[in-house]
Amino acid sequence: MLRLPATTHGPLKEYAMRKAEPIYPVGNRNRVIFPEPPGGRPLAPEDYPVRDGNPMAETPIHRRATVDAVMPLEFFFKNRTDVYVGCDMLLYYREGDVNGNVVPDVWVAFGVPKLPERNNWLLWLEGKGPDFVLEITSENTELEDEGRKKRVYEELGVREYWQFDPEGDYLDPILKGHELGPDGKYRDLVLKEHEEVLCHQSLLGLELCLEGDRLFYFDPVQNVRLLTCMETADALRAAEESTQASKAECDLRMRLLRGEIADRRAAEKELDRLATVRRAANARIAELERRLRAN
């Protein structure tokens, strides 16, 4: 039994951990066996590796899905000092064993300090593990995500465990969720369908939604989807284009009124062009707002 210290965010909890399991390759993402520090001395926190040698994602599609899943959560919880959002980090759950680890793709832990930043997660020092885990899964990681990782998350008390299969390798629908039942075992979550969108109210305070092959979060309090990085960048770019076009239009009209421009026809053509740019930028913003509020 691994006994964790008492914390301010919950009573003492026991996590029943299995003995170290043999490590088998899973697709092209092998679990790395780390060497133990020499001399047989007790392990210090700095003895636990911070990298496992595997890339964050196996394909650009999986990398984009991972970024789109973690960055909106970072922004959503940015003002919460008691919430940690992690991504592709080595989480050690057995003190003294560098191979007693798991690497969740995207995860959230409540009741822990956001700062200082960590390079890895030592369960016995943090006092608890994730409450929410999302794995970006594929045929290469199916055995790991459905097997060892699921068992470890269950034993660690991860309250929600999700799998998102962006290429549809084996999940149908491509979003699958589990919640921890009163018996400490996972049970499947049921996604509700609303206007061709599958949704579930998560413990995050957000709805996890699947629209076609796209996973997104919906904030029911603000009644908006959370923006991805690309959507945020596009909105900022459109807003800047609209602002610059409006400013240029105003400046040009003032110069026309003051009689500072001799070629009035050329100026009017430029005004038409700027108006077209402004309308196009505003249309992009309006469409983004429509999509964000559509749920």
PDB file of C-alpha atoms in Angstrom:
ATOM      1  CA  MET A   1       0.000   0.000   0.000  1.00  0.00           C
ATOM      2  CA  LEU A   2       1.215   3.486  -0.838  1.00  0.00           C
ATOM      3  CA  ARG A   3       0.150   5.849   1.950  1.00  0.00           C
ATOM      4  CA  LEU A   4      -0.009   9.524   1.118  1.00  0.00           C
ATOM      5  CA  PRO A   5       0.399  12.329   3.662  1.00  0.00           C
ATOM      6  CA  ALA A   6      -2.654  14.183   4.905  1.00  0.00           C
ATOM      7  CA  THR A   7      -3.399  17.321   2.895  1.00  0.00           C
ATOM      8  CA  THR A   8      -5.592  20.377   3.271  1.00  0.00           C
ATOM      9  CA  HIS A   9      -7.781  19.263   0.395  1.00  0.00           C
ATOM     10  CA  GLY A  10      -8.911  15.898   1.617  1.00  0.00           C
ATOM     11  CA  PRO A  11      -8.499  13.118   4.168  1.00  0.00           C
ATOM     12  CA  LEU A  12      -5.679  10.631   4.164  1.00  0.00           C
ATOM     13  CA  LYS A  13      -6.154   8.278   1.248  1.00  0.00           C
ATOM     14  CA  GLU A  14      -4.633   4.904   0.474  1.00  0.00           C
ATOM     15  CA  TYR A  15      -3.778   3.868  -3.060  1.00  0.00           C
ATOM     16  CA  ALA A  16      -3.472   0.135  -3.589  1.00  0.00           C
ATOM     17  CA  MET A  17      -0.628  -0.259  -6.061  1.00  0.00           C
ATOM     18  CA  ARG A  18       0.371  -3.429  -7.873  1.00  0.00           C
ATOM     19  CA  LYS A  19       3.943  -4.623  -7.896  1.00  0.00           C
ATOM     20  CA  ALA A  20       6.073  -3.413 -10.769  1.00  0.00           C
ATOM     21  CA  GLU A  21       4.766  -4.877 -14.013  1.00  0.00           C
ATOM     22  CA  PRO A  22       6.958  -6.145 -16.843  1.00  0.00           C
ATOM     23  CA  ILE A  23       7.342  -3.460 -19.499  1.00  0.00           C
ATOM     24  CA  TYR A  24       6.400  -4.380 -23.047  1.00  0.00           C
ATOM     25  CA  PRO A  25       6.658  -2.267 -26.187  1.00  0.00           C
ATOM     26  CA  VAL A  26       3.345  -0.822 -27.336  1.00  0.00           C
ATOM     27  CA  GLY A  27       3.435   0.133 -31.021  1.00  0.00           C
ATOM     28  CA  ASN A  28       6.241   2.594 -31.574  1.00  0.00           C
ATOM     29  CA  ARG A  29       5.927   4.194 -28.118  1.00  0.00           C
ATOM     30  CA  ASN A  30       7.865   1.953 -25.749  1.00  0.00           C
ATOM     31  CA  ARG A  31       7.834   2.469 -22.033  1.00  0.00           C
ATOM     32  CA  VAL A  32      11.390   3.369 -21.144  1.00  0.00           C
ATOM     33  CA  ILE A  33      13.076   1.437 -18.331  1.00  0.00           C
ATOM     34  CA  PHE A  34      15.127   3.966 -16.377  1.00  0.00           C
ATOM     35  CA  PRO A  35      18.321   2.829 -14.599  1.00  0.00           C
ATOM     36  CA  GLU A  36      18.325   3.035 -10.815  1.00  0.00           C
ATOM     37  CA  PRO A  37      20.815   5.515  -9.252  1.00  0.00           C
ATOM     38  CA  PRO A  38      24.099   3.782  -8.277  1.00  0.00           C
ATOM     39  CA  GLY A  39      25.128   2.877  -4.783  1.00  0.00           C
ATOM     40  CA  GLY A  40      21.781   1.692  -3.506  1.00  0.00           C
ATOM     41  CA  ARG A  41      21.129   5.032  -1.778  1.00  0.00           C
ATOM     42  CA  PRO A  42      17.563   6.279  -1.258  1.00  0.00           C
ATOM     43  CA  LEU A  43      16.220   8.230  -4.206  1.00  0.00           C
ATOM     44  CA  ALA A  44      16.103  12.013  -3.974  1.00  0.00           C
ATOM     45  CA  PRO A  45      13.487  14.003  -5.926  1.00  0.00           C
ATOM     46  CA  GLU A  46      16.119  15.015  -8.489  1.00  0.00           C
ATOM     47  CA  ASP A  47      16.874  11.333  -9.211  1.00  0.00           C
ATOM     48  CA  TYR A  48      13.550  10.847 -11.013  1.00  0.00           C
ATOM     49  CA  PRO A  49      13.942  11.483 -14.778  1.00  0.00           C
ATOM     50  CA  VAL A  50      11.932  14.297 -16.361  1.00  0.00           C
ATOM     51  CA  ARG A  51      11.877  12.904 -19.924  1.00  0.00           C
ATOM     52  CA  ASP A  52      10.946   9.483 -21.237  1.00  0.00           C
ATOM     53  CA  GLY A  53      12.476   9.871 -24.712  1.00  0.00           C
ATOM     54  CA  ASN A  54       9.117   9.642 -26.508  1.00  0.00           C
ATOM     55  CA  PRO A  55       7.774  12.494 -28.656  1.00  0.00           C
ATOM     56  CA  MET A  56       4.722  14.388 -27.410  1.00  0.00           C
ATOM     57  CA  ALA A  57       2.637  12.921 -30.238  1.00  0.00           C
ATOM     58  CA  GLU A  58       3.148  10.335 -32.940  1.00  0.00           C
ATOM     59  CA  THR A  59       1.630  12.343 -35.843  1.00  0.00           C
ATOM     60  CA  PRO A  60       0.846  16.010 -36.581  1.00  0.00           C
ATOM     61  CA  ILE A  61      -2.851  15.169 -36.160  1.00  0.00           C
ATOM     62  CA  HIS A  62      -2.242  13.834 -32.653  1.00  0.00           C
ATOM     63  CA  ARG A  63       0.052  16.753 -31.792  1.00  0.00           C
ATOM     64  CA  ARG A  64      -2.597  19.262 -32.877  1.00  0.00           C
ATOM     65  CA  ALA A  65      -5.274  17.396 -30.919  1.00  0.00           C
ATOM     66  CA  THR A  66      -3.075  17.462 -27.812  1.00  0.00           C
ATOM     67  CA  VAL A  67      -2.386  21.196 -28.102  1.00  0.00           C
ATOM     68  CA  ASP A  68      -6.077  21.915 -28.786  1.00  0.00           C
ATOM     69  CA  ALA A  69      -6.981  19.902 -25.688  1.00  0.00           C
ATOM     70  CA  VAL A  70      -4.509  21.405 -23.204  1.00  0.00           C
ATOM     71  CA  MET A  71      -4.247  25.102 -24.125  1.00  0.00           C
ATOM     72  CA  PRO A  72      -7.947  25.977 -23.626  1.00  0.00           C
ATOM     73  CA  LEU A  73      -7.733  24.381 -20.173  1.00  0.00           C
ATOM     74  CA  GLU A  74      -4.632  26.434 -19.346  1.00  0.00           C
ATOM     75  CA  PHE A  75      -6.561  29.588 -20.212  1.00  0.00           C
ATOM     76  CA  PHE A  76      -9.789  28.499 -18.485  1.00  0.00           C
ATOM     77  CA  PHE A  77      -7.974  27.864 -15.182  1.00  0.00           C
ATOM     78  CA  LYS A  78      -5.421  30.688 -15.501  1.00  0.00           C
ATOM     79  CA  ASN A  79      -6.799  32.555 -12.464  1.00  0.00           C
ATOM     80  CA  ARG A  80      -7.096  29.452 -10.275  1.00  0.00           C
ATOM     81  CA  THR A  81      -3.999  29.112  -8.092  1.00  0.00           C
ATOM     82  CA  ASP A  82      -5.210  25.736  -6.792  1.00  0.00           C
ATOM     83  CA  VAL A  83      -5.466  23.987 -10.177  1.00  0.00           C
ATOM     84  CA  TYR A  84      -2.595  22.413 -12.102  1.00  0.00           C
ATOM     85  CA  VAL A  85      -2.947  21.615 -15.811  1.00  0.00           C
ATOM     86  CA  GLY A  86      -0.355  19.132 -17.077  1.00  0.00           C
ATOM     87  CA  CYS A  87       0.644  17.769 -20.455  1.00  0.00           C
ATOM     88  CA  ASP A  88       2.901  14.848 -21.395  1.00  0.00           C
ATOM     89  CA  MET A  89       4.606  14.833 -17.996  1.00  0.00           C
ATOM     90  CA  LEU A  90       6.156  11.885 -16.180  1.00  0.00           C
ATOM     91  CA  LEU A  91       4.010  11.132 -13.144  1.00  0.00           C
ATOM     92  CA  TYR A  92       5.677   8.870 -10.557  1.00  0.00           C
ATOM     93  CA  TYR A  93       3.292   6.986  -8.290  1.00  0.00           C
ATOM     94  CA  ARG A  94       5.656   4.660  -6.382  1.00  0.00           C
ATOM     95  CA  GLU A  95       8.318   6.266  -4.210  1.00  0.00           C
ATOM     96  CA  GLY A  96      11.749   4.737  -4.665  1.00  0.00           C
ATOM     97  CA  ASP A  97      10.922   3.232  -8.067  1.00  0.00           C
ATOM     98  CA  VAL A  98      11.870   5.310 -11.116  1.00  0.00           C
ATOM     99  CA  ASN A  99       9.915   2.867 -13.294  1.00  0.00           C
ATOM    100  CA  GLY A 100       6.689   3.287 -11.346  1.00  0.00           C
ATOM    101  CA  ASN A 101       5.443   5.998 -13.657  1.00  0.00           C
ATOM    102  CA  VAL A 102       2.839   6.934 -16.227  1.00  0.00           C
ATOM    103  CA  VAL A 103       2.707   9.794 -18.771  1.00  0.00           C
ATOM    104  CA  PRO A 104      -0.802  11.274 -19.182  1.00  0.00           C
ATOM    105  CA  ASP A 105      -1.277  13.308 -22.362  1.00  0.00           C
ATOM    106  CA  VAL A 106      -3.522  15.991 -20.825  1.00  0.00           C
ATOM    107  CA  TRP A 107      -4.541  16.149 -17.178  1.00  0.00           C
ATOM    108  CA  VAL A 108      -5.917  18.406 -14.444  1.00  0.00           C
ATOM    109  CA  ALA A 109      -5.385  18.204 -10.683  1.00  0.00           C
ATOM    110  CA  PHE A 110      -7.508  20.214  -8.251  1.00  0.00           C
ATOM    111  CA  GLY A 111      -6.465  21.293  -4.757  1.00  0.00           C
ATOM    112  CA  VAL A 112      -2.750  21.620  -5.522  1.00  0.00           C
ATOM    113  CA  PRO A 113      -0.705  24.800  -6.044  1.00  0.00           C
ATOM    114  CA  LYS A 114      -0.234  25.896  -9.639  1.00  0.00           C
ATOM    115  CA  LEU A 115       3.260  27.192  -8.836  1.00  0.00           C
ATOM    116  CA  PRO A 116       6.126  26.539  -8.767  1.00  0.00           C
ATOM    117  CA  GLU A 117       6.234  24.784 -12.135  1.00  0.00           C
ATOM    118  CA  ARG A 118       7.270  21.126 -12.057  1.00  0.00           C
ATOM    119  CA  ASN A 119       9.362  19.053 -14.469  1.00  0.00           C
ATOM    120  CA  ASN A 120       7.713  15.860 -13.250  1.00  0.00           C
ATOM    121  CA  TRP A 121       5.054  14.874 -10.728  1.00  0.00           C
ATOM    122  CA  LEU A 122       6.007  12.960  -7.565  1.00  0.00           C
ATOM    123  CA  LEU A 123       2.756  11.709  -6.092  1.00  0.00           C
ATOM    124  CA  TRP A 124       4.013  11.305  -2.522  1.00  0.00           C
ATOM    125  CA  LEU A 125       5.258  14.921  -2.449  1.00  0.00           C
ATOM    126  CA  GLU A 126       2.249  16.482  -4.175  1.00  0.00           C
ATOM    127  CA  GLY A 127      -0.209  14.596  -1.976  1.00  0.00           C
ATOM    128  CA  LYS A 128      -2.487  13.610  -4.847  1.00  0.00           C
ATOM    129  CA  GLY A 129      -2.648  12.811  -8.530  1.00  0.00           C
ATOM    130  CA  PRO A 130      -4.857  13.994 -11.395  1.00  0.00           C
ATOM    131  CA  ASP A 131      -8.623  14.290 -11.122  1.00  0.00           C
ATOM    132  CA  PHE A 132      -9.068  14.362 -14.907  1.00  0.00           C
ATOM    133  CA  VAL A 133      -7.017  12.656 -17.625  1.00  0.00           C
ATOM    134  CA  LEU A 134      -7.430  12.786 -21.412  1.00  0.00           C
ATOM    135  CA  GLU A 135      -5.357  10.480 -23.603  1.00  0.00           C
ATOM    136  CA  ILE A 136      -4.993  11.244 -27.318  1.00  0.00           C
ATOM    137  CA  THR A 137      -5.135   7.625 -28.408  1.00  0.00           C
ATOM    138  CA  SER A 138      -4.436   5.596 -31.560  1.00  0.00           C
ATOM    139  CA  GLU A 139      -4.026   2.017 -32.700  1.00  0.00           C
ATOM    140  CA  ASN A 140      -0.384   2.202 -31.572  1.00  0.00           C
ATOM    141  CA  THR A 141      -1.325   3.144 -27.998  1.00  0.00           C
ATOM    142  CA  GLU A 142      -4.618   1.247 -27.687  1.00  0.00           C
ATOM    143  CA  LEU A 143      -3.215  -1.585 -25.573  1.00  0.00           C
ATOM    144  CA  GLU A 144      -1.492   0.842 -23.229  1.00  0.00           C
ATOM    145  CA  ASP A 145      -4.438   3.241 -22.948  1.00  0.00           C
ATOM    146  CA  GLU A 146      -7.022   0.475 -22.492  1.00  0.00           C
ATOM    147  CA  GLY A 147      -4.757  -1.646 -20.292  1.00  0.00           C
ATOM    148  CA  ARG A 148      -1.966  -0.488 -18.002  1.00  0.00           C
ATOM    149  CA  LYS A 149      -2.799   3.228 -18.033  1.00  0.00           C
ATOM    150  CA  LYS A 150      -6.452   2.598 -17.286  1.00  0.00           C
ATOM    151  CA  ARG A 151      -5.521   0.334 -14.350  1.00  0.00           C
ATOM    152  CA  VAL A 152      -3.049   2.856 -12.968  1.00  0.00           C
ATOM    153  CA  TYR A 153      -5.492   5.759 -13.269  1.00  0.00           C
ATOM    154  CA  GLU A 154      -8.180   3.706 -11.573  1.00  0.00           C
ATOM    155  CA  GLU A 155      -5.854   2.847  -8.693  1.00  0.00           C
ATOM    156  CA  LEU A 156      -4.686   6.441  -8.358  1.00  0.00           C
ATOM    157  CA  GLY A 157      -8.273   7.593  -8.027  1.00  0.00           C
ATOM    158  CA  VAL A 158      -8.429   9.614 -11.261  1.00  0.00           C
ATOM    159  CA  ARG A 159     -12.093  10.591 -11.204  1.00  0.00           C
ATOM    160  CA  GLU A 160     -12.507  10.959 -14.979  1.00  0.00           C
ATOM    161  CA  TYR A 161     -10.494   9.179 -17.659  1.00  0.00           C
ATOM    162  CA  TRP A 162     -11.105  10.094 -21.300  1.00  0.00           C
ATOM    163  CA  GLN A 163      -9.751   8.772 -24.592  1.00  0.00           C
ATOM    164  CA  PHE A 164      -9.916  10.743 -27.833  1.00  0.00           C
ATOM    165  CA  ASP A 165      -9.090   8.900 -31.059  1.00  0.00           C
ATOM    166  CA  PRO A 166      -8.737  11.714 -33.644  1.00  0.00           C
ATOM    167  CA  GLU A 167      -8.112   9.369 -36.584  1.00  0.00           C
ATOM    168  CA  GLY A 168     -10.842   6.898 -35.613  1.00  0.00           C
ATOM    169  CA  ASP A 169      -8.419   3.989 -35.343  1.00  0.00           C
ATOM    170  CA  TYR A 170     -10.544   1.940 -32.943  1.00  0.00           C
ATOM    171  CA  LEU A 171     -13.052   4.057 -31.022  1.00  0.00           C
ATOM    172  CA  ASP A 172     -16.610   4.638 -32.279  1.00  0.00           C
ATOM    173  CA  PRO A 173     -17.561   7.288 -31.351  1.00  0.00           C
ATOM    174  CA  ILE A 174     -14.028   8.595 -31.215  1.00  0.00           C
ATOM    175  CA  LEU A 175     -14.495  10.040 -27.703  1.00  0.00           C
ATOM    176  CA  LYS A 176     -14.819   7.637 -24.780  1.00  0.00           C
ATOM    177  CA  GLY A 177     -15.091   8.478 -21.084  1.00  0.00           C
ATOM    178  CA  HIS A 178     -14.959   6.663 -17.746  1.00  0.00           C
ATOM    179  CA  GLU A 179     -15.788   7.871 -14.256  1.00  0.00           C
ATOM    180  CA  LEU A 180     -14.771   6.369 -10.950  1.00  0.00           C
ATOM    181  CA  GLY A 181     -17.710   4.661  -9.275  1.00  0.00           C
ATOM    182  CA  PRO A 182     -18.373   4.256  -5.522  1.00  0.00           C
ATOM    183  CA  ASP A 183     -16.602   0.894  -5.678  1.00  0.00           C
ATOM    184  CA  GLY A 184     -13.410   2.517  -6.961  1.00  0.00           C
ATOM    185  CA  LYS A 185     -13.843   0.967 -10.420  1.00  0.00           C
ATOM    186  CA  TYR A 186     -14.347   2.721 -13.719  1.00  0.00           C
ATOM    187  CA  ARG A 187     -17.734   2.771 -15.380  1.00  0.00           C
ATOM    188  CA  ASP A 188     -18.456   4.071 -18.865  1.00  0.00           C
ATOM    189  CA  LEU A 189     -19.852   7.565 -19.306  1.00  0.00           C
ATOM    190  CA  VAL A 190     -22.773   8.121 -21.648  1.00  0.00           C
ATOM    191  CA  LEU A 191     -22.475  10.946 -24.178  1.00  0.00           C
ATOM    192  CA  LYS A 192     -25.676  12.877 -24.842  1.00  0.00           C
ATOM    193  CA  GLU A 193     -26.471  13.993 -28.385  1.00  0.00           C
ATOM    194  CA  HIS A 194     -27.683  17.518 -29.118  1.00  0.00           C
ATOM    195  CA  GLU A 195     -27.953  18.763 -32.702  1.00  0.00           C
ATOM    196  CA  GLU A 196     -25.342  16.257 -33.947  1.00  0.00           C
ATOM    197  CA  VAL A 197     -22.941  17.111 -31.120  1.00  0.00           C
ATOM    198  CA  LEU A 198     -22.090  14.503 -28.459  1.00  0.00           C
ATOM    199  CA  CYS A 199     -21.532  16.058 -25.024  1.00  0.00           C
ATOM    200  CA  HIS A 200     -20.901  15.218 -21.383  1.00  0.00           C
ATOM    201  CA  GLN A 201     -20.783  17.539 -18.362  1.00  0.00           C
ATOM    202  CA  SER A 202     -17.306  17.000 -16.910  1.00  0.00           C
ATOM    203  CA  LEU A 203     -16.048  17.546 -13.380  1.00  0.00           C
ATOM    204  CA  LEU A 204     -13.957  20.355 -14.918  1.00  0.00           C
ATOM    205  CA  GLY A 205     -17.047  22.565 -14.943  1.00  0.00           C
ATOM    206  CA  LEU A 206     -17.011  22.272 -18.728  1.00  0.00           C
ATOM    207  CA  GLU A 207     -18.770  20.067 -21.236  1.00  0.00           C
ATOM    208  CA  LEU A 208     -16.597  17.796 -23.355  1.00  0.00           C
ATOM    209  CA  CYS A 209     -18.112  17.879 -26.816  1.00  0.00           C
ATOM    210  CA  LEU A 210     -17.515  15.929 -30.005  1.00  0.00           C
ATOM    211  CA  GLU A 211     -18.629  17.452 -33.294  1.00  0.00           C
ATOM    212  CA  GLY A 212     -17.664  15.208 -36.199  1.00  0.00           C
ATOM    213  CA  ASP A 213     -13.978  14.539 -35.633  1.00  0.00           C
ATOM    214  CA  ARG A 214     -13.427  17.651 -33.522  1.00  0.00           C
ATOM    215  CA  LEU A 215     -13.175  17.667 -29.725  1.00  0.00           C
ATOM    216  CA  PHE A 216     -13.891  20.925 -27.900  1.00  0.00           C
ATOM    217  CA  TYR A 217     -14.863  22.271 -24.483  1.00  0.00           C
ATOM    218  CA  PHE A 218     -18.055  24.230 -23.857  1.00  0.00           C
ATOM    219  CA  ASP A 219     -18.469  26.585 -20.903  1.00  0.00           C
ATOM    220  CA  PRO A 220     -22.158  26.373 -19.872  1.00  0.00           C
ATOM    221  CA  VAL A 221     -21.841  29.367 -17.534  1.00  0.00           C
ATOM    222  CA  GLN A 222     -20.557  31.762 -20.209  1.00  0.00           C
ATOM    223  CA  ASN A 223     -22.434  29.863 -22.949  1.00  0.00           C
ATOM    224  CA  VAL A 224     -19.356  29.732 -25.204  1.00  0.00           C
ATOM    225  CA  ARG A 225     -16.903  27.207 -26.579  1.00  0.00           C
ATOM    226  CA  LEU A 226     -13.333  27.562 -25.400  1.00  0.00           C
ATOM    227  CA  LEU A 227     -11.049  28.858 -28.119  1.00  0.00           C
ATOM    228  CA  THR A 228      -8.201  26.764 -29.466  1.00  0.00           C
ATOM    229  CA  CYS A 229      -4.824  28.383 -30.153  1.00  0.00           C
ATOM    230  CA  MET A 230      -5.570  28.630 -33.882  1.00  0.00           C
ATOM    231  CA  GLU A 231      -8.998  30.152 -33.250  1.00  0.00           C
ATOM    232  CA  THR A 232      -7.497  32.662 -30.823  1.00  0.00           C
ATOM    233  CA  ALA A 233      -4.797  33.609 -33.320  1.00  0.00           C
ATOM    234  CA  ASP A 234      -7.352  33.956 -36.137  1.00  0.00           C
ATOM    235  CA  ALA A 235      -9.630  36.123 -33.984  1.00  0.00           C
ATOM    236  CA  LEU A 236      -6.756  38.409 -32.988  1.00  0.00           C
ATOM    237  CA  ARG A 237      -5.570  38.648 -36.587  1.00  0.00           C
ATOM    238  CA  ALA A 238      -9.085  39.478 -37.841  1.00  0.00           C
ATOM    239  CA  ALA A 239      -9.577  42.077 -35.106  1.00  0.00           C
ATOM    240  CA  GLU A 240      -6.254  43.708 -35.978  1.00  0.00           C
ATOM    241  CA  GLU A 241      -7.098  43.745 -39.698  1.00  0.00           C
ATOM    242  CA  SER A 242     -10.500  45.311 -38.984  1.00  0.00           C
ATOM    243  CA  THR A 243      -8.985  47.952 -36.692  1.00  0.00           C
ATOM    244  CA  GLN A 244      -6.250  48.878 -39.151  1.00  0.00           C
ATOM    245  CA  ALA A 245      -8.691  49.077 -42.084  1.00  0.00           C
ATOM    246  CA  SER A 246     -11.089  51.271 -40.092  1.00  0.00           C
ATOM    247  CA  LYS A 247      -8.259  53.590 -39.041  1.00  0.00           C
ATOM    248  CA  ALA A 248      -6.985  53.856 -42.630  1.00  0.00           C
ATOM    249  CA  GLU A 249     -10.532  54.610 -43.860  1.00  0.00           C
ATOM    250  CA  CYS A 250     -10.959  57.412 -41.327  1.00  0.00           C
ATOM    251  CA  ASP A 251      -7.587  58.938 -42.140  1.00  0.00           C
ATOM    252  CA  LEU A 252      -8.271  58.832 -45.886  1.00  0.00           C
ATOM    253  CA  ARG A 253     -11.731  60.401 -45.522  1.00  0.00           C
ATOM    254  CA  MET A 254     -10.300  63.213 -43.398  1.00  0.00           C
ATOM    255  CA  ARG A 255      -7.644  63.928 -46.030  1.00  0.00           C
ATOM    256  CA  LEU A 256     -10.338  63.997 -48.725  1.00  0.00           C
ATOM    257  CA  LEU A 257     -12.415  66.477 -46.691  1.00  0.00           C
ATOM    258  CA  ARG A 258      -9.399  68.718 -46.192  1.00  0.00           C
ATOM    259  CA  GLY A 259      -8.665  68.615 -49.925  1.00  0.00           C
ATOM    260  CA  GLU A 260      -5.237  67.055 -49.419  1.00  0.00           C
ATOM    261  CA  ILE A 261      -5.738  64.405 -52.143  1.00  0.00           C
ATOM    262  CA  ALA A 262      -5.728  65.452 -55.804  1.00  0.00           C
ATOM    263  CA  ASP A 263      -6.750  62.105 -57.323  1.00  0.00           C
ATOM    264  CA  ARG A 264     -10.193  61.673 -55.759  1.00  0.00           C
ATOM    265  CA  ARG A 265     -11.074  58.629 -57.916  1.00  0.00           C
ATOM    266  CA  ALA A 266      -7.993  56.715 -56.718  1.00  0.00           C
ATOM    267  CA  ALA A 267      -8.816  57.634 -53.125  1.00  0.00           C
ATOM    268  CA  GLU A 268     -12.366  56.358 -53.469  1.00  0.00           C
ATOM    269  CA  LYS A 269     -11.108  53.078 -54.930  1.00  0.00           C
ATOM    270  CA  GLU A 270      -8.800  52.740 -51.932  1.00  0.00           C
ATOM    271  CA  LEU A 271     -11.731  53.417 -49.615  1.00  0.00           C
ATOM    272  CA  ASP A 272     -13.692  50.638 -51.307  1.00  0.00           C
ATOM    273  CA  ARG A 273     -10.754  48.254 -50.864  1.00  0.00           C
ATOM    274  CA  LEU A 274     -10.365  49.125 -47.169  1.00  0.00           C
ATOM    275  CA  ALA A 275     -14.105  48.687 -46.624  1.00  0.00           C
ATOM    276  CA  THR A 276     -13.921  45.247 -48.227  1.00  0.00           C
ATOM    277  CA  VAL A 277     -11.019  44.266 -45.950  1.00  0.00           C
ATOM    278  CA  ARG A 278     -12.886  45.526 -42.883  1.00  0.00           C
ATOM    279  CA  ARG A 279     -16.120  43.707 -43.795  1.00  0.00           C
ATOM    280  CA  ALA A 280     -14.248  40.455 -44.464  1.00  0.00           C
ATOM    281  CA  ALA A 281     -12.434  40.674 -41.120  1.00  0.00           C
ATOM    282  CA  ASN A 282     -15.669  41.439 -39.270  1.00  0.00           C
ATOM    283  CA  ALA A 283     -17.377  38.544 -41.037  1.00  0.00           C
ATOM    284  CA  ARG A 284     -14.625  36.177 -39.823  1.00  0.00           C
ATOM    285  CA  ILE A 285     -15.093  37.461 -36.281  1.00  0.00           C
ATOM    286  CA  ALA A 286     -18.878  37.082 -36.514  1.00  0.00           C
ATOM    287  CA  GLU A 287     -18.574  33.526 -37.849  1.00  0.00           C
ATOM    288  CA  LEU A 288     -16.157  32.596 -35.065  1.00  0.00           C
ATOM    289  CA  GLU A 289     -18.528  34.047 -32.474  1.00  0.00           C
ATOM    290  CA  ARG A 290     -21.428  32.125 -34.040  1.00  0.00           C
ATOM    291  CA  ARG A 291     -19.499  28.853 -33.923  1.00  0.00           C
ATOM    292  CA  LEU A 292     -18.341  29.468 -30.359  1.00  0.00           C
ATOM    293  CA  ARG A 293     -21.902  30.008 -29.176  1.00  0.00           C
ATOM    294  CA  ALA A 294     -23.388  27.133 -31.167  1.00  0.00           C
ATOM    295  CA  ASN A 295     -23.978  24.177 -28.876  1.00  0.00           C
TER     296      ASN A 295
END
